[in-house]
mmCIF file of C-alpha atoms in Angstrom:
data_model
loop_
_atom_site.group_PDB
_atom_site.id
_atom_site.type_symbol
_atom_site.label_atom_id
_atom_site.label_comp_id
_atom_site.label_asym_id
_atom_site.label_seq_id
_atom_site.Cartn_x
_atom_site.Cartn_y
_atom_site.Cartn_z
ATOM 1 C CA MET A 1 41.018 14.671 21.379
ATOM 2 C CA ASP A 2 40.030 11.413 23.098
ATOM 3 C CA LYS A 3 36.342 10.574 23.124
ATOM 4 C CA VAL A 4 34.402 8.648 25.792
ATOM 5 C CA VAL A 5 32.187 5.907 24.335
ATOM 6 C CA ASP A 6 30.069 3.049 25.637
ATOM 7 C CA LEU A 7 31.568 -0.420 25.200
ATOM 8 C CA TYR A 8 29.158 -3.345 25.017
ATOM 9 C CA LEU A 9 31.017 -6.449 26.134
ATOM 10 C CA SER A 10 28.149 -8.657 24.968
ATOM 11 C CA GLN A 11 29.431 -7.998 21.435
ATOM 12 C CA PRO A 12 32.237 -10.529 20.761
ATOM 13 C CA THR A 13 34.432 -8.190 18.689
ATOM 14 C CA THR A 14 34.181 -5.397 21.264
ATOM 15 C CA ARG A 15 34.925 -7.782 24.115
ATOM 16 C CA LYS A 16 37.926 -9.209 22.260
ATOM 17 C CA LYS A 17 39.439 -5.734 21.667
ATOM 18 C CA TRP A 18 38.730 -4.724 25.278
ATOM 19 C CA LYS A 19 40.338 -7.869 26.654
ATOM 20 C CA GLU A 20 43.407 -7.597 24.413
ATOM 21 C CA PHE A 21 43.875 -3.956 25.432
ATOM 22 C CA LEU A 22 43.806 -4.801 29.143
ATOM 23 C CA GLU A 23 46.071 -7.817 28.677
ATOM 24 C CA LYS A 24 48.708 -5.518 27.187
ATOM 25 C CA LEU A 25 48.460 -3.501 30.417
ATOM 26 C CA GLY A 26 49.100 -6.600 32.534
ATOM 27 C CA LEU A 27 45.557 -7.631 33.510
ATOM 28 C CA HIS A 28 44.822 -11.305 32.882
ATOM 29 C CA ASP A 29 41.850 -12.395 35.025
ATOM 30 C CA PHE A 30 38.702 -12.327 32.912
ATOM 31 C CA SER A 31 36.848 -15.070 34.769
ATOM 32 C CA ASP A 32 33.057 -15.205 34.974
ATOM 33 C CA ARG A 33 33.369 -14.203 38.645
ATOM 34 C CA GLU A 34 34.808 -10.862 37.556
ATOM 35 C CA ILE A 35 32.964 -10.244 34.294
ATOM 36 C CA ASP A 36 29.410 -11.333 35.124
ATOM 37 C CA VAL A 37 28.959 -8.586 37.733
ATOM 38 C CA ILE A 38 29.884 -5.745 35.344
ATOM 39 C CA ASP A 39 26.940 -3.419 34.720
ATOM 40 C CA HIS A 40 28.551 -1.092 32.198
ATOM 41 C CA THR A 41 31.865 -0.387 30.484
ATOM 42 C CA LEU A 42 33.254 2.819 29.013
ATOM 43 C CA GLY A 43 36.111 3.279 26.579
ATOM 44 C CA LEU A 44 38.393 6.100 25.489
ATOM 45 C CA ILE A 45 38.917 6.323 21.731
ATOM 46 C CA ASP A 46 41.644 8.521 20.257
ATOM 47 C CA GLU A 47 41.420 10.523 17.013
ATOM 48 C CA ASP A 48 42.436 7.455 14.997
ATOM 49 C CA GLY A 49 39.636 5.339 16.472
ATOM 50 C CA LYS A 50 42.037 3.363 18.642
ATOM 51 C CA LEU A 51 41.069 2.181 22.140
ATOM 52 C CA VAL A 52 43.367 4.020 24.581
ATOM 53 C CA GLY A 53 41.505 3.625 27.862
ATOM 54 C CA THR A 54 38.684 1.782 29.573
ATOM 55 C CA GLY A 55 36.879 1.343 32.867
ATOM 56 C CA SER A 56 33.919 -0.660 34.122
ATOM 57 C CA ILE A 57 31.268 -0.415 36.818
ATOM 58 C CA ALA A 58 29.920 -3.247 38.972
ATOM 59 C CA GLY A 59 27.246 -1.889 41.286
ATOM 60 C CA ASN A 60 29.032 1.120 42.741
ATOM 61 C CA VAL A 61 32.525 -0.343 42.358
ATOM 62 C CA LEU A 62 34.909 0.845 39.631
ATOM 63 C CA LYS A 63 37.030 -1.905 38.074
ATOM 64 C CA TYR A 64 39.106 -2.873 35.032
ATOM 65 C CA ILE A 65 40.461 0.661 34.729
ATOM 66 C CA GLY A 66 43.372 0.884 32.329
ATOM 67 C CA VAL A 67 44.860 3.512 30.021
ATOM 68 C CA CYS A 68 47.618 3.783 27.450
ATOM 69 C CA ASN A 69 49.602 6.960 28.064
ATOM 70 C CA GLU A 70 51.466 6.877 24.752
ATOM 71 C CA ASP A 71 51.199 10.278 22.991
ATOM 72 C CA ALA A 72 49.207 11.684 25.920
ATOM 73 C CA THR A 73 49.845 13.876 28.940
ATOM 74 C CA SER A 74 50.614 11.695 31.955
ATOM 75 C CA GLY A 75 47.464 11.171 34.013
ATOM 76 C CA ALA A 76 45.113 12.859 31.548
ATOM 77 C CA ARG A 77 43.498 9.694 30.231
ATOM 78 C CA PHE A 78 43.247 8.131 33.673
ATOM 79 C CA ASN A 79 41.531 11.260 34.996
ATOM 80 C CA LYS A 80 39.169 11.333 32.029
ATOM 81 C CA ILE A 81 38.013 7.714 32.284
ATOM 82 C CA VAL A 82 37.560 7.799 36.078
ATOM 83 C CA THR A 83 35.647 11.088 35.851
ATOM 84 C CA ALA A 84 33.445 9.610 33.107
ATOM 85 C CA LEU A 85 32.718 6.522 35.213
ATOM 86 C CA GLN A 86 31.701 8.658 38.169
ATOM 87 C CA GLN A 87 29.518 10.824 35.941
ATOM 88 C CA TYR A 88 27.829 7.669 34.682
ATOM 89 C CA LEU A 89 27.111 6.669 38.282
ATOM 90 C CA PHE A 90 25.780 10.166 39.068
ATOM 91 C CA ASN A 91 23.395 9.869 36.123
ATOM 92 C CA GLU A 92 22.214 6.560 37.608
ATOM 93 C CA GLY A 93 21.547 8.279 40.936
ATOM 94 C CA LYS A 94 24.585 6.736 42.648
ATOM 95 C CA PHE A 95 26.699 9.309 44.481
ATOM 96 C CA HIS A 96 28.975 6.977 46.414
ATOM 97 C CA SER A 97 31.580 4.776 44.759
ATOM 98 C CA PHE A 98 34.461 2.470 45.636
ATOM 99 C CA VAL A 99 37.569 1.160 43.985
ATOM 100 C CA PHE A 100 39.896 -1.732 44.788
ATOM 101 C CA THR A 101 43.187 -1.211 43.005
ATOM 102 C CA LYS A 102 46.893 -1.906 43.141
ATOM 103 C CA GLU A 103 48.464 -0.032 46.031
ATOM 104 C CA LYS A 104 50.723 1.943 43.694
ATOM 105 C CA TYR A 105 47.669 3.561 42.060
ATOM 106 C CA SER A 106 46.076 4.731 45.319
ATOM 107 C CA SER A 107 47.566 8.226 45.093
ATOM 108 C CA SER A 108 46.185 8.662 41.557
ATOM 109 C CA PHE A 109 42.662 8.034 42.828
ATOM 110 C CA GLN A 110 43.244 10.283 45.833
ATOM 111 C CA HIS A 111 44.036 13.126 43.408
ATOM 112 C CA LEU A 112 40.486 12.631 42.106
ATOM 113 C CA SER A 113 38.923 13.072 45.571
ATOM 114 C CA PHE A 114 38.896 9.415 46.591
ATOM 115 C CA SER A 115 39.740 8.706 50.229
ATOM 116 C CA GLU A 116 41.791 5.646 51.124
ATOM 117 C CA LEU A 117 40.125 3.335 53.634
ATOM 118 C CA ALA A 118 42.890 0.727 53.826
ATOM 119 C CA HIS A 119 45.846 -0.650 51.923
ATOM 120 C CA THR A 120 48.188 -3.623 51.908
ATOM 121 C CA GLU A 121 51.393 -4.264 49.993
ATOM 122 C CA GLN A 122 49.316 -5.366 47.009
ATOM 123 C CA ALA A 123 46.048 -3.470 47.116
ATOM 124 C CA ALA A 124 44.188 -0.377 48.231
ATOM 125 C CA PHE A 125 40.496 0.202 49.006
ATOM 126 C CA LEU A 126 39.153 3.715 48.437
ATOM 127 C CA GLU A 127 35.803 5.509 48.409
ATOM 128 C CA SER A 128 34.395 8.701 46.953
ATOM 129 C CA GLY A 129 31.184 10.627 47.545
ATOM 130 C CA ASN A 130 28.453 10.312 50.144
ATOM 131 C CA PRO A 131 27.252 8.806 52.387
ATOM 132 C CA ASN A 132 30.824 7.896 53.347
ATOM 133 C CA VAL A 133 32.304 5.816 56.149
ATOM 134 C CA ASP A 134 31.867 8.625 58.687
ATOM 135 C CA ASP A 135 28.178 8.882 57.815
ATOM 136 C CA TYR A 136 27.868 5.105 58.165
ATOM 137 C CA LEU A 137 29.508 5.093 61.598
ATOM 138 C CA ASN A 138 27.425 8.041 62.803
ATOM 139 C CA SER A 139 24.270 6.136 61.823
ATOM 140 C CA LEU A 140 25.050 3.226 64.161
ATOM 141 C CA PRO A 141 23.360 3.137 67.583
ATOM 142 C CA GLN A 142 25.446 3.692 70.700
ATOM 143 C CA ILE A 143 24.845 3.477 74.441
ATOM 144 C CA PRO A 144 25.601 6.052 77.164
ATOM 145 C CA ASN A 145 29.225 6.163 78.305
ATOM 146 C CA GLN A 146 30.210 3.712 75.556
ATOM 147 C CA ASP A 147 33.886 4.702 75.716
ATOM 148 C CA ASN A 148 34.082 3.115 79.162
ATOM 149 C CA LYS A 149 32.180 -0.072 78.351
ATOM 150 C CA LYS A 150 33.255 -3.519 77.126
ATOM 151 C CA ILE A 151 32.180 -3.584 73.493
ATOM 152 C CA ALA A 152 32.460 -6.579 71.163
ATOM 153 C CA ALA A 153 31.544 -7.350 67.570
ATOM 154 C CA ILE A 154 30.407 -10.319 65.523
ATOM 155 C CA VAL A 155 30.218 -10.258 61.730
ATOM 156 C CA MET A 156 27.906 -12.777 60.095
ATOM 157 C CA ASN A 157 26.298 -13.553 56.773
ATOM 158 C CA ALA A 158 23.526 -15.558 58.479
ATOM 159 C CA ASN A 159 22.370 -17.363 55.359
ATOM 160 C CA PRO A 160 20.170 -18.229 57.223
ATOM 161 C CA PHE A 161 20.392 -17.398 60.955
ATOM 162 C CA THR A 162 20.941 -20.651 62.899
ATOM 163 C CA LEU A 163 21.184 -21.842 66.491
ATOM 164 C CA GLY A 164 24.956 -21.723 65.976
ATOM 165 C CA HIS A 165 24.805 -17.983 65.313
ATOM 166 C CA ARG A 166 22.478 -17.593 68.276
ATOM 167 C CA HIS A 167 24.840 -19.500 70.582
ATOM 168 C CA LEU A 168 27.824 -17.343 69.582
ATOM 169 C CA VAL A 169 25.929 -14.105 70.229
ATOM 170 C CA GLU A 170 24.492 -15.363 73.529
ATOM 171 C CA MET A 171 27.952 -16.192 74.801
ATOM 172 C CA ALA A 172 29.351 -12.826 73.747
ATOM 173 C CA SER A 173 26.419 -10.955 75.286
ATOM 174 C CA GLN A 174 27.159 -12.525 78.675
ATOM 175 C CA GLU A 175 30.797 -11.402 78.555
ATOM 176 C CA ASN A 176 30.377 -7.802 77.336
ATOM 177 C CA ASP A 177 28.303 -4.684 77.915
ATOM 178 C CA LEU A 178 27.314 -4.312 74.275
ATOM 179 C CA ILE A 179 27.527 -6.510 71.170
ATOM 180 C CA TYR A 180 27.358 -5.229 67.627
ATOM 181 C CA VAL A 181 26.181 -7.906 65.213
ATOM 182 C CA PHE A 182 27.158 -6.743 61.728
ATOM 183 C CA VAL A 183 25.170 -8.493 59.003
ATOM 184 C CA VAL A 184 27.056 -8.657 55.692
ATOM 185 C CA ALA A 185 25.111 -6.592 53.164
ATOM 186 C CA THR A 186 26.222 -8.339 49.967
ATOM 187 C CA ASP A 187 23.151 -9.593 48.083
ATOM 188 C CA LEU A 188 24.665 -12.788 46.677
ATOM 189 C CA SER A 189 23.107 -15.316 49.053
ATOM 190 C CA LEU A 190 20.097 -17.632 49.013
ATOM 191 C CA PHE A 191 18.506 -15.400 51.638
ATOM 192 C CA LYS A 192 18.458 -11.797 50.483
ATOM 193 C CA THR A 193 19.968 -9.057 52.644
ATOM 194 C CA LYS A 194 16.591 -7.831 53.950
ATOM 195 C CA GLU A 195 15.593 -11.388 54.839
ATOM 196 C CA ARG A 196 18.861 -12.085 56.657
ATOM 197 C CA MET A 197 18.666 -8.809 58.594
ATOM 198 C CA MET A 198 15.101 -9.597 59.632
ATOM 199 C CA LEU A 199 15.915 -13.148 60.751
ATOM 200 C CA VAL A 200 18.922 -12.005 62.801
ATOM 201 C CA GLN A 201 16.908 -9.224 64.436
ATOM 202 C CA GLU A 202 14.023 -11.550 65.258
ATOM 203 C CA GLY A 203 16.336 -14.306 66.469
ATOM 204 C CA LEU A 204 18.131 -11.980 68.893
ATOM 205 C CA SER A 205 15.284 -9.672 69.946
ATOM 206 C CA ASP A 206 15.361 -10.892 73.561
ATOM 207 C CA LEU A 207 19.039 -9.972 74.074
ATOM 208 C CA LYS A 208 18.864 -6.357 75.194
ATOM 209 C CA ASN A 209 22.590 -5.604 74.941
ATOM 210 C CA VAL A 210 22.784 -6.682 71.292
ATOM 211 C CA LYS A 211 22.544 -4.236 68.388
ATOM 212 C CA VAL A 212 21.945 -5.808 64.972
ATOM 213 C CA VAL A 213 23.231 -3.510 62.217
ATOM 214 C CA SER A 214 24.049 -3.691 58.537
ATOM 215 C CA GLY A 215 27.695 -4.105 57.626
ATOM 216 C CA GLY A 216 27.035 -1.641 54.812
ATOM 217 C CA ASP A 217 29.840 -1.380 52.288
ATOM 218 C CA TYR A 218 32.551 -1.754 54.908
ATOM 219 C CA MET A 219 32.528 -5.460 55.750
ATOM 220 C CA VAL A 220 34.632 -6.479 52.757
ATOM 221 C CA SER A 221 33.320 -9.774 51.409
ATOM 222 C CA SER A 222 35.380 -12.213 49.342
ATOM 223 C CA ALA A 223 32.304 -12.476 47.130
ATOM 224 C CA THR A 224 32.610 -8.832 46.066
ATOM 225 C CA PHE A 225 36.361 -8.266 46.344
ATOM 226 C CA PRO A 226 37.746 -7.956 42.799
ATOM 227 C CA ALA A 227 40.682 -10.257 42.122
ATOM 228 C CA TYR A 228 41.422 -9.347 38.511
ATOM 229 C CA PHE A 229 44.531 -7.344 39.447
ATOM 230 C CA LEU A 230 45.950 -10.005 41.792
ATOM 231 C CA GLN A 231 48.205 -12.898 40.831
ATOM 232 C CA SER A 232 46.560 -15.945 42.418
ATOM 233 C CA PRO A 233 43.555 -17.234 44.425
ATOM 234 C CA LYS A 234 45.731 -17.219 47.559
ATOM 235 C CA ASP A 235 46.470 -13.535 46.950
ATOM 236 C CA LEU A 236 42.715 -12.944 46.891
ATOM 237 C CA ILE A 237 42.183 -14.555 50.299
ATOM 238 C CA ASP A 238 45.208 -12.823 51.828
ATOM 239 C CA THR A 239 44.438 -9.389 50.424
ATOM 240 C CA GLN A 240 40.702 -9.474 51.092
ATOM 241 C CA THR A 241 41.323 -10.555 54.695
ATOM 242 C CA GLU A 242 43.924 -7.838 55.255
ATOM 243 C CA ILE A 243 41.749 -5.085 53.763
ATOM 244 C CA ASP A 244 38.681 -6.265 55.706
ATOM 245 C CA ALA A 245 40.641 -6.425 58.968
ATOM 246 C CA ARG A 246 42.318 -3.051 58.521
ATOM 247 C CA VAL A 247 39.071 -1.216 57.788
ATOM 248 C CA PHE A 248 37.576 -2.807 60.887
ATOM 249 C CA LYS A 249 40.608 -2.261 63.123
ATOM 250 C CA ASN A 250 41.551 1.264 62.089
ATOM 251 C CA ILE A 251 38.181 2.856 61.281
ATOM 252 C CA ILE A 252 35.188 0.966 62.678
ATOM 253 C CA ALA A 253 36.485 -0.369 66.005
ATOM 254 C CA PRO A 254 37.975 2.911 67.352
ATOM 255 C CA LYS A 255 34.769 4.860 66.641
ATOM 256 C CA LEU A 256 32.630 2.328 68.533
ATOM 257 C CA ASN A 257 35.218 1.357 71.179
ATOM 258 C CA ILE A 258 35.148 -2.261 70.012
ATOM 259 C CA THR A 259 37.921 -4.224 71.709
ATOM 260 C CA ARG A 260 36.803 -7.805 71.000
ATOM 261 C CA ARG A 261 35.681 -9.761 67.967
ATOM 262 C CA TYR A 262 34.074 -13.199 68.185
ATOM 263 C CA LEU A 263 34.445 -15.896 65.537
ATOM 264 C CA GLY A 264 33.104 -19.426 65.274
ATOM 265 C CA LYS A 265 35.776 -22.114 64.946
ATOM 266 C CA GLU A 266 35.856 -23.575 61.440
ATOM 267 C CA PRO A 267 36.464 -27.360 61.367
ATOM 268 C CA ILE A 268 35.158 -27.925 57.821
ATOM 269 C CA SER A 269 36.076 -25.132 55.403
ATOM 270 C CA ILE A 270 39.833 -24.717 54.957
ATOM 271 C CA THR A 271 39.282 -21.288 53.391
ATOM 272 C CA THR A 272 37.226 -20.024 56.342
ATOM 273 C CA HIS A 273 39.693 -21.494 58.830
ATOM 274 C CA TYR A 274 42.525 -19.684 57.055
ATOM 275 C CA TYR A 275 40.449 -16.484 57.076
ATOM 276 C CA ASN A 276 39.913 -16.781 60.849
ATOM 277 C CA VAL A 277 43.622 -17.313 61.532
ATOM 278 C CA SER A 278 44.611 -14.420 59.265
ATOM 279 C CA LEU A 279 41.972 -12.146 60.775
ATOM 280 C CA ALA A 280 43.183 -12.881 64.303
ATOM 281 C CA HIS A 281 46.735 -12.060 63.232
ATOM 282 C CA GLU A 282 45.685 -8.784 61.585
ATOM 283 C CA LEU A 283 43.408 -7.539 64.390
ATOM 284 C CA GLY A 284 45.700 -8.352 67.301
ATOM 285 C CA PRO A 285 46.860 -7.149 69.691
ATOM 286 C CA ASP A 286 44.551 -4.093 69.682
ATOM 287 C CA ILE A 287 41.442 -6.197 69.242
ATOM 288 C CA GLU A 288 41.135 -9.486 71.100
ATOM 289 C CA VAL A 289 39.893 -12.241 68.798
ATOM 290 C CA ILE A 290 37.904 -14.966 70.535
ATOM 291 C CA ILE A 291 37.372 -18.135 68.486
ATOM 292 C CA THR A 292 34.708 -20.401 69.978
ATOM 293 C CA PRO A 293 33.898 -24.075 69.231
ATOM 294 C CA ARG A 294 31.065 -24.669 66.784
ATOM 295 C CA TYR A 295 27.678 -25.340 68.369
ATOM 296 C CA GLN A 296 26.391 -28.900 68.018
ATOM 297 C CA VAL A 297 22.952 -30.497 68.136
ATOM 298 C CA GLU A 298 22.766 -34.251 68.740
ATOM 299 C CA GLY A 299 26.490 -34.490 68.015
ATOM 300 C CA GLN A 300 26.127 -32.735 64.659
ATOM 301 C CA LEU A 301 27.732 -29.390 63.821
ATOM 302 C CA VAL A 302 25.184 -26.655 63.166
ATOM 303 C CA THR A 303 25.964 -24.961 59.849
ATOM 304 C CA ALA A 304 23.987 -22.663 57.582
ATOM 305 C CA THR A 305 25.313 -24.709 54.650
ATOM 306 C CA GLN A 306 23.526 -27.827 55.919
ATOM 307 C CA VAL A 307 20.322 -25.853 56.458
ATOM 308 C CA ARG A 308 20.441 -24.650 52.843
ATOM 309 C CA LYS A 309 20.917 -28.239 51.648
ATOM 310 C CA ASP A 310 17.921 -29.283 53.745
ATOM 311 C CA ILE A 311 15.901 -26.455 52.176
ATOM 312 C CA LYS A 312 16.751 -27.828 48.728
ATOM 313 C CA GLU A 313 15.539 -31.284 49.815
ATOM 314 C CA GLY A 314 12.501 -29.888 51.651
ATOM 315 C CA ASN A 315 13.634 -31.537 54.886
ATOM 316 C CA LEU A 316 11.790 -29.366 57.399
ATOM 317 C CA THR A 317 12.248 -31.860 60.250
ATOM 318 C CA GLU A 318 16.038 -31.524 60.048
ATOM 319 C CA ILE A 319 15.868 -27.755 59.606
ATOM 320 C CA ALA A 320 13.860 -27.431 62.829
ATOM 321 C CA LYS A 321 16.779 -28.945 64.782
ATOM 322 C CA PHE A 322 19.261 -26.308 63.652
ATOM 323 C CA VAL A 323 17.453 -22.960 63.576
ATOM 324 C CA PRO A 324 15.449 -20.783 65.996
ATOM 325 C CA LYS A 325 11.665 -20.834 65.660
ATOM 326 C CA THR A 326 11.697 -17.448 63.931
ATOM 327 C CA THR A 327 13.970 -18.770 61.173
ATOM 328 C CA TYR A 328 12.039 -22.038 60.915
ATOM 329 C CA ASP A 329 8.717 -20.242 60.532
ATOM 330 C CA TYR A 330 10.106 -18.078 57.736
ATOM 331 C CA ILE A 331 11.553 -21.078 55.889
ATOM 332 C CA ASN A 332 8.331 -23.034 56.322
ATOM 333 C CA ASP A 333 6.263 -20.141 54.956
ATOM 334 C CA ASN A 334 8.634 -19.468 52.040
ATOM 335 C CA LEU A 335 9.985 -22.928 51.210
ATOM 336 C CA LEU A 336 8.813 -22.966 47.593
ATOM 337 C CA LYS A 337 10.233 -19.495 46.951
ATOM 338 C CA LEU A 338 13.610 -20.494 48.398
ATOM 339 C CA GLN A 339 13.659 -23.755 46.441
ATOM 340 C CA ASP A 340 12.832 -21.827 43.279
ATOM 341 C CA ARG A 341 15.884 -19.604 43.820
ATOM 342 C CA ILE A 342 18.033 -22.733 44.086
ATOM 343 C CA LYS A 343 16.510 -24.191 40.911
ATOM 344 C CA LYS A 344 17.322 -20.940 39.110
ATOM 345 C CA GLY A 345 21.000 -21.351 39.959
ATOM 346 C CA MET A 346 21.546 -19.819 43.390
ATOM 347 C CA LYS A 347 24.520 -21.647 44.873
ATOM 348 C CA ILE A 348 24.058 -23.196 48.306
ATOM 349 C CA ASP A 349 27.565 -24.534 48.970
ATOM 350 C CA GLY A 350 30.184 -22.517 50.829
ATOM 351 C CA ASN A 351 29.546 -20.499 53.940
#
């Protein structure tokens, strides 16, 4: 009978066996991006001491799940490793989990009480447990007679919240009855999620038709989207964009009557520009995508990336040009703490 064991990937021999096992199953991406976020790994060992299955956990996401079905009932080992991973999460007090997997494996997870949120030709995104997407949507504020109002959405990382973000929301608020500003909840930024939420809320507090809410687990970030089962970096961008758009279009937007989504035009980052174009293609025609020119100050584009670089250099005079007073005051009061995060390796490039 197969036995579930802990696998410690910090041990070179264990990691080598684990990697070789998964490579035989067709998985080949073992980059730091994928491995460094793993919190724990389990293995299935048969009666001969041979590794016949494995699965890992990163936060509340299951990944690197693979089994060898030789000399075993079809599906038995898969069921056992997934059940063991979920039990591990339960023991950690986590009762809600996700998996990104190849589309052809979606039905296998659904047999284990996972619900599919979205799929593409290459991938599927599923969840299990509570609070689920319905609980998330029911927690969001609404206004009276919302089904008959013009509702729009903006999704932002706001790392940190700038005058560019403020300009985009101001414009949208003038053109719609209600704006949802979804703040990406992934904690992989210079400004932590709680800090970003606070700065967005403070920076928009005077706009009465704006609701600032957490994107929760349902604004699918490229930073957290596993790519180990995909073939190329382009596949990652394509698949992540499609999954993100389909969750928004088919689940989030209908519940909140969102019919518009606003994006800032991207003249610098090719990746973000491609994301915007792909997102517009995926969301249309049901959701109108409005791409607006980037806000400028003194002929200079306002970007959160530049603000982060100015934080590194301690250039408060430049920062003051590009952010609302609420953001400036926070940076001024916490400059050393933010600079310390950068010194410890927090990346400040990108969006």
